[in-house]
PDB file of C-alpha atoms in Angstrom:
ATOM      1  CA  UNK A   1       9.594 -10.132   2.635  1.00  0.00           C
ATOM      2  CA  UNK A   2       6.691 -11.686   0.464  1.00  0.00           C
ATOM      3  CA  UNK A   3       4.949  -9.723  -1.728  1.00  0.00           C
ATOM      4  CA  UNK A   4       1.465 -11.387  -1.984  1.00  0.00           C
ATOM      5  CA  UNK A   5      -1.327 -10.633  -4.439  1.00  0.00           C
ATOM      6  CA  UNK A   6      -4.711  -9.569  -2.541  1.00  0.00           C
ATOM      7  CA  UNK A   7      -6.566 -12.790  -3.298  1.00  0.00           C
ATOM      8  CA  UNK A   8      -3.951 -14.458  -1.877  1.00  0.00           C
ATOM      9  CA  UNK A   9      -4.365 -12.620   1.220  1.00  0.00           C
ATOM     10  CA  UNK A  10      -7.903 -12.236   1.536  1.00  0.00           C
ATOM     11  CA  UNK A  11      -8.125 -16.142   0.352  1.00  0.00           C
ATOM     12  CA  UNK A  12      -7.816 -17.158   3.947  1.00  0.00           C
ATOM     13  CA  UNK A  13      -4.506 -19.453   3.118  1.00  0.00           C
ATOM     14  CA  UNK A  14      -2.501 -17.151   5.564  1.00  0.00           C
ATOM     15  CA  UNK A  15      -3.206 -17.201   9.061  1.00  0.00           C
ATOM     16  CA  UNK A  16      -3.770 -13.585  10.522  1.00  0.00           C
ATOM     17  CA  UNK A  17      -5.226 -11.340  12.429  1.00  0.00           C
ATOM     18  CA  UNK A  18      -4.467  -7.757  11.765  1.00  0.00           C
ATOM     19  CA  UNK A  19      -3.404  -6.222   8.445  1.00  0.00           C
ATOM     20  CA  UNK A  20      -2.081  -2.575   8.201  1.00  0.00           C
ATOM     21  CA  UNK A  21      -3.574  -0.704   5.378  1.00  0.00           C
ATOM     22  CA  UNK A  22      -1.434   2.205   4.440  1.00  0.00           C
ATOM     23  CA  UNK A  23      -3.623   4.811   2.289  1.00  0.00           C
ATOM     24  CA  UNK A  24      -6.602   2.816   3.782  1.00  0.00           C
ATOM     25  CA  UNK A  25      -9.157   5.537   3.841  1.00  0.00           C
ATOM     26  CA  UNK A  26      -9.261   5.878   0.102  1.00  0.00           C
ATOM     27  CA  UNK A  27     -11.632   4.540  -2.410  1.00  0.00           C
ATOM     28  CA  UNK A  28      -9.697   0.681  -2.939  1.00  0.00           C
ATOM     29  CA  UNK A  29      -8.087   1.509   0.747  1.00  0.00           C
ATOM     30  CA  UNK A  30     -11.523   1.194   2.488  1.00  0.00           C
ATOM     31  CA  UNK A  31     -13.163  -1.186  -0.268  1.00  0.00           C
ATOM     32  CA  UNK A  32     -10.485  -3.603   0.819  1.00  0.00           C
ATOM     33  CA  UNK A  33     -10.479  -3.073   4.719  1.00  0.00           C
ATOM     34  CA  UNK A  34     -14.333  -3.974   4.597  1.00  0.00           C
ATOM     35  CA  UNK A  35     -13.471  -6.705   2.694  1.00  0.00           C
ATOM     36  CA  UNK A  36     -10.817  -7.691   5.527  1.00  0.00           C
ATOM     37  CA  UNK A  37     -13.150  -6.773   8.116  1.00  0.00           C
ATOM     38  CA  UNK A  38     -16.087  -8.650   7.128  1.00  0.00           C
ATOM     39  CA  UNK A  39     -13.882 -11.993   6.790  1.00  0.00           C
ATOM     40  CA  UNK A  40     -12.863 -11.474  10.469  1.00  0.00           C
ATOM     41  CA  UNK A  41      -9.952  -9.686  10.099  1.00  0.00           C
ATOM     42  CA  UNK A  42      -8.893  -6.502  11.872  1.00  0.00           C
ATOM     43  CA  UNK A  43      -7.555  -3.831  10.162  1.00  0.00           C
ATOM     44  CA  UNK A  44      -5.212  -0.674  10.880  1.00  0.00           C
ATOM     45  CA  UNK A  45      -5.318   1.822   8.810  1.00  0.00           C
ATOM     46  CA  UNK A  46      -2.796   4.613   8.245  1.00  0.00           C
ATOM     47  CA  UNK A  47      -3.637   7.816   5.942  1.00  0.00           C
ATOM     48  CA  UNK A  48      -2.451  11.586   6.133  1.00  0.00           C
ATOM     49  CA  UNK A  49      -5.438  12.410   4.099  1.00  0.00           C
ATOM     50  CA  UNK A  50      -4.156  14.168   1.336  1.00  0.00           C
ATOM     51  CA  UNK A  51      -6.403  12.957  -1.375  1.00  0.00           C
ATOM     52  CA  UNK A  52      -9.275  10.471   0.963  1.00  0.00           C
ATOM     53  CA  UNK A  53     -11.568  11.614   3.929  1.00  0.00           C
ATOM     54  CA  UNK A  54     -11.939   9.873   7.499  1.00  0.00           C
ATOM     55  CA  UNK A  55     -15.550   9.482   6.757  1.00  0.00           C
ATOM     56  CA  UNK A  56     -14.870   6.324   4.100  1.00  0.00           C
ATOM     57  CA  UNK A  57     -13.839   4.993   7.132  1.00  0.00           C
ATOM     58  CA  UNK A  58     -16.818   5.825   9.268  1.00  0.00           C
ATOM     59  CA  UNK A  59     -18.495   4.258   6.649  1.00  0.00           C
ATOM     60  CA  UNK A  60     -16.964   0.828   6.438  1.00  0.00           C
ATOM     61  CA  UNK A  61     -17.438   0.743  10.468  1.00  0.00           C
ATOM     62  CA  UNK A  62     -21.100   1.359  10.179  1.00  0.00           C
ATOM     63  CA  UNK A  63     -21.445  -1.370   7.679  1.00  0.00           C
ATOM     64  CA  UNK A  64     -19.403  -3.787   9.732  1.00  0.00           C
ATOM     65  CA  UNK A  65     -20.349  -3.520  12.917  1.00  0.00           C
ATOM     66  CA  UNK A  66     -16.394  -3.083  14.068  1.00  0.00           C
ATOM     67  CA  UNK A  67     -13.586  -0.941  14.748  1.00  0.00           C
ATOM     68  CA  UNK A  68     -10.901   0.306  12.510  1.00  0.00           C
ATOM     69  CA  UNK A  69      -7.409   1.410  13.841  1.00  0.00           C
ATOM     70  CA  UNK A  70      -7.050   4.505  12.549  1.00  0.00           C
ATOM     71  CA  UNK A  71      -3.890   6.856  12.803  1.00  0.00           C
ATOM     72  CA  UNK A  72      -3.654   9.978  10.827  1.00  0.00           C
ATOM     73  CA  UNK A  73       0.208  10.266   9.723  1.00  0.00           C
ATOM     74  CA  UNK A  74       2.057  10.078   6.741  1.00  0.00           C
ATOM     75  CA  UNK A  75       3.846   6.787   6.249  1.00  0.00           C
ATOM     76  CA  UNK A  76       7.371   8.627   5.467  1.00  0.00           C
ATOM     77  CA  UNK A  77       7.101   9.458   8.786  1.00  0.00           C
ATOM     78  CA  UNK A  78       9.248   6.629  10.082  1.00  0.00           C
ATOM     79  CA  UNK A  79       8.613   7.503  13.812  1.00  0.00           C
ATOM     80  CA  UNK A  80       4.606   8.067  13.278  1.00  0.00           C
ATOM     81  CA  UNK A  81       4.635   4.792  11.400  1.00  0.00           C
ATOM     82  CA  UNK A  82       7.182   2.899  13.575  1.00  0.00           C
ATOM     83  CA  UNK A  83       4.322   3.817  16.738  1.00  0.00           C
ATOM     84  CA  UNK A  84       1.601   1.436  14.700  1.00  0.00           C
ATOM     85  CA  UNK A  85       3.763  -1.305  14.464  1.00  0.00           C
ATOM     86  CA  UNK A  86       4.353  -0.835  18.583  1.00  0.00           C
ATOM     87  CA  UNK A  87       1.187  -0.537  19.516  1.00  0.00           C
ATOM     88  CA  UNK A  88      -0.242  -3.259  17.043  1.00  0.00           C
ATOM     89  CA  UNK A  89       1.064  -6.859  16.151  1.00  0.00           C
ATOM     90  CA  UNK A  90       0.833  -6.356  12.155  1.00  0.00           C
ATOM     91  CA  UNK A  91       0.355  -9.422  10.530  1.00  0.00           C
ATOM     92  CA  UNK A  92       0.827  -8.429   6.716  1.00  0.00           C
ATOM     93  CA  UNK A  93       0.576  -5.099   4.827  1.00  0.00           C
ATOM     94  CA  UNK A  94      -1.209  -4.084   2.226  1.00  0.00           C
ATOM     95  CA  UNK A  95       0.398  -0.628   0.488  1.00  0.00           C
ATOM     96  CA  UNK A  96      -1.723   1.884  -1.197  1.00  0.00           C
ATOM     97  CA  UNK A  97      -0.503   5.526  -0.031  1.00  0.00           C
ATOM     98  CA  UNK A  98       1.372   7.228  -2.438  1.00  0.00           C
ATOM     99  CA  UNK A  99       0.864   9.975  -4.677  1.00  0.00           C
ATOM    100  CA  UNK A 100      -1.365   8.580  -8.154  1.00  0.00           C
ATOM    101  CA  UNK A 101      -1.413  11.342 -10.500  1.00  0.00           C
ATOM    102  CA  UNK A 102       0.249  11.090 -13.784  1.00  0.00           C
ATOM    103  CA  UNK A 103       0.095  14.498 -14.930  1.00  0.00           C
ATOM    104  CA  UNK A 104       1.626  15.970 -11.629  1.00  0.00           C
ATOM    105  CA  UNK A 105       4.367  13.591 -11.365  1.00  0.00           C
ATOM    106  CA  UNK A 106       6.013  14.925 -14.494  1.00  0.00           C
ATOM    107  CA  UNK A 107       5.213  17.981 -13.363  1.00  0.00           C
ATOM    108  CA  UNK A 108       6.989  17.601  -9.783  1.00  0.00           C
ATOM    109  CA  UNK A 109       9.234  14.338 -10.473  1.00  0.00           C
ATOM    110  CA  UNK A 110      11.177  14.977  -6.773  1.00  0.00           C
ATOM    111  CA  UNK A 111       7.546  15.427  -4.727  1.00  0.00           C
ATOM    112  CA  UNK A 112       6.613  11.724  -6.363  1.00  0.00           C
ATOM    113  CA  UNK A 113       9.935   9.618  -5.680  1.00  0.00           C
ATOM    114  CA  UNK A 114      10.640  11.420  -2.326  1.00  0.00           C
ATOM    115  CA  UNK A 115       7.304  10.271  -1.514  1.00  0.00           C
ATOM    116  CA  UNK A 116       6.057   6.712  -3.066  1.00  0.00           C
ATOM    117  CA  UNK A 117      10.022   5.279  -2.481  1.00  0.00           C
ATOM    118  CA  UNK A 118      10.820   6.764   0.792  1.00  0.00           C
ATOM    119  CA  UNK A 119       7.352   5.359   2.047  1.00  0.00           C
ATOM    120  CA  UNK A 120       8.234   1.974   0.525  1.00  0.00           C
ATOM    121  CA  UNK A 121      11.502   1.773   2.192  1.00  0.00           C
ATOM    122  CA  UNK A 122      10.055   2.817   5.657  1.00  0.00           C
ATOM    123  CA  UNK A 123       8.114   0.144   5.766  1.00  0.00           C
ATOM    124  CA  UNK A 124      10.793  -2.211   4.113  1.00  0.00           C
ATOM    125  CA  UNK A 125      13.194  -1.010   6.984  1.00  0.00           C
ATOM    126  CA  UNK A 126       9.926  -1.562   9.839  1.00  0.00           C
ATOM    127  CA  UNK A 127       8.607  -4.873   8.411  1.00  0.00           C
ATOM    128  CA  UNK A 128      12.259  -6.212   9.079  1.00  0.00           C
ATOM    129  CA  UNK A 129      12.590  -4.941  11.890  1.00  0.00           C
ATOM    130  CA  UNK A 130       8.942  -5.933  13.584  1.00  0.00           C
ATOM    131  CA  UNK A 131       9.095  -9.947  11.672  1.00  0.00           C
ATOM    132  CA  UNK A 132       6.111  -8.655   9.396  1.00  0.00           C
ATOM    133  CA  UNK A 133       7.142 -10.604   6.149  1.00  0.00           C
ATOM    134  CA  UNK A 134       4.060 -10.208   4.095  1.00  0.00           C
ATOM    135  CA  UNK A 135       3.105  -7.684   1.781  1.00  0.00           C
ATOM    136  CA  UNK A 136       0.856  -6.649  -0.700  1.00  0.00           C
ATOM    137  CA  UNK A 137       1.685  -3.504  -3.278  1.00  0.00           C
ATOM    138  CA  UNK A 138      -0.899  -1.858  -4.984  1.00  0.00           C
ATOM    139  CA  UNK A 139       1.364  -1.202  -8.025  1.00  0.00           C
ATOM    140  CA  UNK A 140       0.016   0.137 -11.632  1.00  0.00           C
ATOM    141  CA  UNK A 141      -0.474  -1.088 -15.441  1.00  0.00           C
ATOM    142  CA  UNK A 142       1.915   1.791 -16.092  1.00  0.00           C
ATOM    143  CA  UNK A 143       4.967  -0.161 -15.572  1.00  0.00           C
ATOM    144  CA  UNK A 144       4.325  -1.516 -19.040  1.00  0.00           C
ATOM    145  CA  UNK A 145       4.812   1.303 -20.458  1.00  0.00           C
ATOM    146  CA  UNK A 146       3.470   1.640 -24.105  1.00  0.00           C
ATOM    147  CA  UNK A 147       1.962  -1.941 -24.313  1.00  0.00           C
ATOM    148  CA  UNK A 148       3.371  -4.141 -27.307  1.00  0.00           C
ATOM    149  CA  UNK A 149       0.207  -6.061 -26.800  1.00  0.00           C
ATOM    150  CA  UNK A 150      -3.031  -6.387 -24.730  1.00  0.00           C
ATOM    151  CA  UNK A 151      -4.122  -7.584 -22.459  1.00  0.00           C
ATOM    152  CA  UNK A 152      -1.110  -7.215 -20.050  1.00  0.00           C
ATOM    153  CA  UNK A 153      -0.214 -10.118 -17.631  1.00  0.00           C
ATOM    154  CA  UNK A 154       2.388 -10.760 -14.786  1.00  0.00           C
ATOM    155  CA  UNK A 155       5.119 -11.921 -17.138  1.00  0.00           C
ATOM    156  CA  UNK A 156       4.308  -8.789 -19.547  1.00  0.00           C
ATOM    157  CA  UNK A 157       7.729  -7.185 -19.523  1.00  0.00           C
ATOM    158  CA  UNK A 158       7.603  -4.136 -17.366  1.00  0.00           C
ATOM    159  CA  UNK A 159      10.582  -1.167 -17.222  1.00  0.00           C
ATOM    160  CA  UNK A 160       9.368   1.430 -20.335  1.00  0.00           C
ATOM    161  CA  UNK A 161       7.802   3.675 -18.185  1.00  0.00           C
ATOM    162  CA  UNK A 162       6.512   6.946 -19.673  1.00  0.00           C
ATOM    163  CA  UNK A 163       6.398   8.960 -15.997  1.00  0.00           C
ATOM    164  CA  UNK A 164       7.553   9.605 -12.860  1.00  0.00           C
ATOM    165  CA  UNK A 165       4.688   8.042 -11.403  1.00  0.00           C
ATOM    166  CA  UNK A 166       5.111   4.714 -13.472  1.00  0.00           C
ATOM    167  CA  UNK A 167       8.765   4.908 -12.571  1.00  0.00           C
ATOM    168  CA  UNK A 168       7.986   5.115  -8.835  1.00  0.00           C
ATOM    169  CA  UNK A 169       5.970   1.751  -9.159  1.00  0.00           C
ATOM    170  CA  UNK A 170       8.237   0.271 -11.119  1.00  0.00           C
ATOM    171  CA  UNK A 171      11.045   1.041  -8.736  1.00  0.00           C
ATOM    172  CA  UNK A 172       9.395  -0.226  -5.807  1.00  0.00           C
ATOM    173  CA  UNK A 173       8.511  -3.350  -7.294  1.00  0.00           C
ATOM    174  CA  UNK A 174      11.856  -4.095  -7.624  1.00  0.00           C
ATOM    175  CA  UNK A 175      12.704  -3.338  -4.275  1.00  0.00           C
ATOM    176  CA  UNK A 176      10.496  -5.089  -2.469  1.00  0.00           C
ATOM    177  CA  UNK A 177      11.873  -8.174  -5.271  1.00  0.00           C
ATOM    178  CA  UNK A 178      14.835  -7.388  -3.580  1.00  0.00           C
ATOM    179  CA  UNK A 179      13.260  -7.066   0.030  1.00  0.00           C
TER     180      UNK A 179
END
């Protein structure tokens, strides 16, 4: 696959017409799918709302004027998530779901890589499998680490991360570089 940054997507230099937005109905989840929305795109949004509320949704539909997709699963769930990509001809992806919080990862290091990786690799294993080659990852500045210098940029090196959060992002950035 690609992995696309967001302007890139929402530039309008891609042809498409549906984008899945895992974690959509969080704050930057359903910031972007208005976004999408009002530049005529249609968005499907998956979210097992563990930390984000249906009603950011209901929200973004009352300001557009349109529909969002909306399927309540968790994106580990390779059979839940395998049913949007039946029932809806993804054009890219944009990945926010995942667990975010620094302090708990170190806390419970298994509940954050089970989680953030095995999500990345289901859709990995259902973007191959459905042709959907374009992706976005909402990664974090943590995969610096301890920053030699600042600001950071793209070709800041990356790899000294201080948690198992950072390490999760880090880990599926190189995957999907691999992807």
């Amino acid at each position: 696959g690609d992995l696309y940054s967001y302007n890139a997507l929402a530039s309008g230099r891609f042809e498409m017409s549906k984008v899945l937005l895992t974690g959509g109905a969080g704050f930057i989840g359903s910031h972007t799918a208005l976004e999408f929305l009002n530049s005529g795109v249609d968005v499907v949004v998956v979210d097992n709302f563990s930390n984000s509320s249906p009603k950011s949704l209901e929200r973004v539909e009352k300001l557009t004027g349109k529909q969002i997709a909306l399927y309540e699963a968790d994106v580990c769930d390779k059979a839940a998530t395998r049913k949007i990509f039946e029932e809806h001809q993804i054009d890219a992806i944009v990945h926010f779901a995942g667990y975010k919080a620094v302090g708990e990862s170190v806390a419970e290091p298994i509940k954050y890589y089970r989680n953030n990786i095995d999500s990345a690799l289901v859709l990995c294993e259902l973007m191959k499998e459905y042709g959907v080659m374009k992706i976005v990852f909402s990664s974090s500045a943590t995969v610096y680490g301890i920053p030699e210098s600042i600001p950071f940029f793209e070709t800041s090196p990356t790899g000294r991360c201080t948690s198992p959060y950072a390490w999760t992002k880090f880990m599926i950035e190189q995957i999907l570089s691999d992807f």
